[in-house]
Structure formats: C-alpha cells, structure tokens
Amino acid sequence: MKYLLSLPMNLNLQAYNIILKKIINTTYKPGQKISEKDLVKELNIGRTPVREAILRLRQEGLVAAIPQSGTYVTKIDLQVAADARFVRESIETRIIREAASASDELAINELNTIIANQKFFTKQRQFENFFSEDEAFHHEFYKMADRQQVWDWLQTINMQLNRFRMLRLKVDELPWEGLIHEHIAILRAVKNHETDEAQRLLTKHLHLMLDEENDLLRAFPNYFTNIPQNK
C-alpha cells in the first residue's frame, strides 16, 4: 500500500523532470507551444502527472498559459538569469575559498575525473553531457565545503541561468575548450590551497555570461525577453 501511495508522486516528479530537462536543453524551444495532450503521448505518462508538472513549471516561470491560445515555453528572461548569476557569484566565491582551505583528496580525484569527462564530451560534441559535468564540477566544491543545502537552494533560482548556459554550448564560435582550461586552473588553485587565486579565477569564470551575452543574442534573437535596452 505504501508503494501505491507514493507512485503518483513519483510519476509527477518524473514528468516534471523530463519536461524540465527538455526546456533547459531547448528540445522545447523558447516560445514553442506545448500541449498537455501531446506531452501525455510523447512521455507515455498519464494526464494527471503531466498536468501537475505543467502547473509546477508555470509557477517557476518556465511555461506560461495564454488564454484562448495555449501553453508556451517562456523565453529566457535575461534579467532573471543575470540576477541568478549575481547571487551564485556572491555565494560561490565564498564556497571556493572554503573548498581551497580543505584537504580532500577524494574530491580532487573526482574533479580530475569530471574534467577528463568534459574533454571526452567536447570531442564528441555532446553538449548535454558536457553541461552535466560542468554542473558536477561546481557542485563538488559545495560538497567539499559541506554546503550541500546551499547548492540545493541555488538550484531553485538557477533555471533561467542554466537555460542561458546550456544555449551557450550550441554557439560554435564559443569553444568548449575555454571552459575546460578555466576549470583546470581553478582546480589547480584549490588543490594548492591558493584561496585568493581560486576566488579570482572563479569570479572570472562566472563572468562568462556577461562576456558572451551579445553572442547569444545574435545567434538566438528570438529566444530572449527582458533584454537590457543597451543590447
């Protein structure tokens, strides 16, 4: 009976996670119309879990219902993404100092493995897997600093930022190798307990959104909303 009671919630979460992933990786593109009926058929999940997933995504600003028209994937809100980057930078530059002060050989080995995986996925041009490893790289520092709850909290505000970051990997002129080189430098500073250098490198790394914003606006002009007037 306990299993049966938990099953609907598991299906709700499954539907939510699948749709969320497809929005983040732009399988469902910004501005695209989606329908409950089509999602039920595509995901092979019941109508109620899909409806609950759409409701949650609406609350998170990732889809919007337009009366007498339908439900659409929202465009990437640049202001929300920029604010999320600001919050993440403010927190993560503290996190990296704590990680650089720690001694955790297992974490260092895991970070080296993540970088090796990124190199492999770069050669294969597998941007979704590369993005997952990028997230894992940053997550590892939060675990080193014993700040898992902080990481979990950040995920609730990072969705528009993650959409931006995922889209960045689809622009050919923005090489993935640059991200890897920056990760290697950050890891070296953390391994050597160089707290100031680790913080400096991470700050530079997290400023990529600001540096590359215009490139993404040119490549995907119809994917964004709330664009600053000077862009």
mmCIF file of N, CA and C in Angstrom, residues 11 14-15 18 37-47 49-50:
data_model
loop_
_atom_site.group_PDB
_atom_site.id
_atom_site.type_symbol
_atom_site.label_atom_id
_atom_site.label_comp_id
_atom_site.label_asym_id
_atom_site.label_seq_id
_atom_site.Cartn_x
_atom_site.Cartn_y
_atom_site.Cartn_z
ATOM 1 N N LEU A 11 5.442 9.636 -10.331
ATOM 2 C CA LEU A 11 5.096 9.944 -11.712
ATOM 3 C C LEU A 11 5.053 11.453 -11.940
ATOM 4 N N GLN A 14 8.608 12.481 -12.142
ATOM 5 C CA GLN A 14 9.192 12.001 -13.390
ATOM 6 C C GLN A 14 8.779 12.889 -14.564
ATOM 7 N N ALA A 15 7.495 13.194 -14.644
ATOM 8 C CA ALA A 15 7.012 14.059 -15.720
ATOM 9 C C ALA A 15 7.665 15.430 -15.634
ATOM 10 N N ILE A 18 11.419 15.317 -16.731
ATOM 11 C CA ILE A 18 11.599 15.126 -18.174
ATOM 12 C C ILE A 18 11.312 16.425 -18.925
ATOM 13 N N LYS A 37 -1.978 17.229 -24.132
ATOM 14 C CA LYS A 37 -2.283 16.014 -24.888
ATOM 15 C C LYS A 37 -1.048 15.451 -25.566
ATOM 16 N N ASP A 38 -0.269 16.313 -26.214
ATOM 17 C CA ASP A 38 0.926 15.855 -26.905
ATOM 18 C C ASP A 38 1.979 15.342 -25.926
ATOM 19 N N LEU A 39 2.088 15.997 -24.760
ATOM 20 C CA LEU A 39 3.072 15.572 -23.762
ATOM 21 C C LEU A 39 2.713 14.205 -23.195
ATOM 22 N N VAL A 40 1.428 13.974 -22.957
ATOM 23 C CA VAL A 40 0.984 12.669 -22.468
ATOM 24 C C VAL A 40 1.390 11.575 -23.444
ATOM 25 N N LYS A 41 1.188 11.835 -24.733
ATOM 26 C CA LYS A 41 1.528 10.844 -25.756
ATOM 27 C C LYS A 41 3.042 10.689 -25.883
ATOM 28 N N GLU A 42 3.763 11.796 -25.876
ATOM 29 C CA GLU A 42 5.219 11.748 -26.062
ATOM 30 C C GLU A 42 5.925 11.083 -24.882
ATOM 31 N N LEU A 43 5.508 11.432 -23.673
ATOM 32 C CA LEU A 43 6.188 10.926 -22.482
ATOM 33 C C LEU A 43 5.644 9.586 -22.017
ATOM 34 N N ASN A 44 4.490 9.204 -22.554
ATOM 35 C CA ASN A 44 3.840 7.951 -22.146
ATOM 36 C C ASN A 44 3.586 7.947 -20.639
ATOM 37 N N ILE A 45 3.130 9.086 -20.145
ATOM 38 C CA ILE A 45 2.783 9.264 -18.736
ATOM 39 C C ILE A 45 1.362 9.805 -18.677
ATOM 40 N N GLY A 46 0.627 9.473 -17.651
ATOM 41 C CA GLY A 46 -0.769 9.856 -17.551
ATOM 42 C C GLY A 46 -1.004 11.362 -17.546
ATOM 43 N N ARG A 47 -2.232 11.732 -17.798
ATOM 44 C CA ARG A 47 -2.606 13.133 -17.914
ATOM 45 C C ARG A 47 -2.410 13.891 -16.598
ATOM 46 N N PRO A 49 -0.206 13.419 -13.957
ATOM 47 C CA PRO A 49 1.176 13.816 -13.699
ATOM 48 C C PRO A 49 1.670 14.914 -14.634
ATOM 49 N N VAL A 50 1.274 14.847 -15.900
ATOM 50 C CA VAL A 50 1.687 15.875 -16.853
ATOM 51 C C VAL A 50 1.065 17.219 -16.481
#
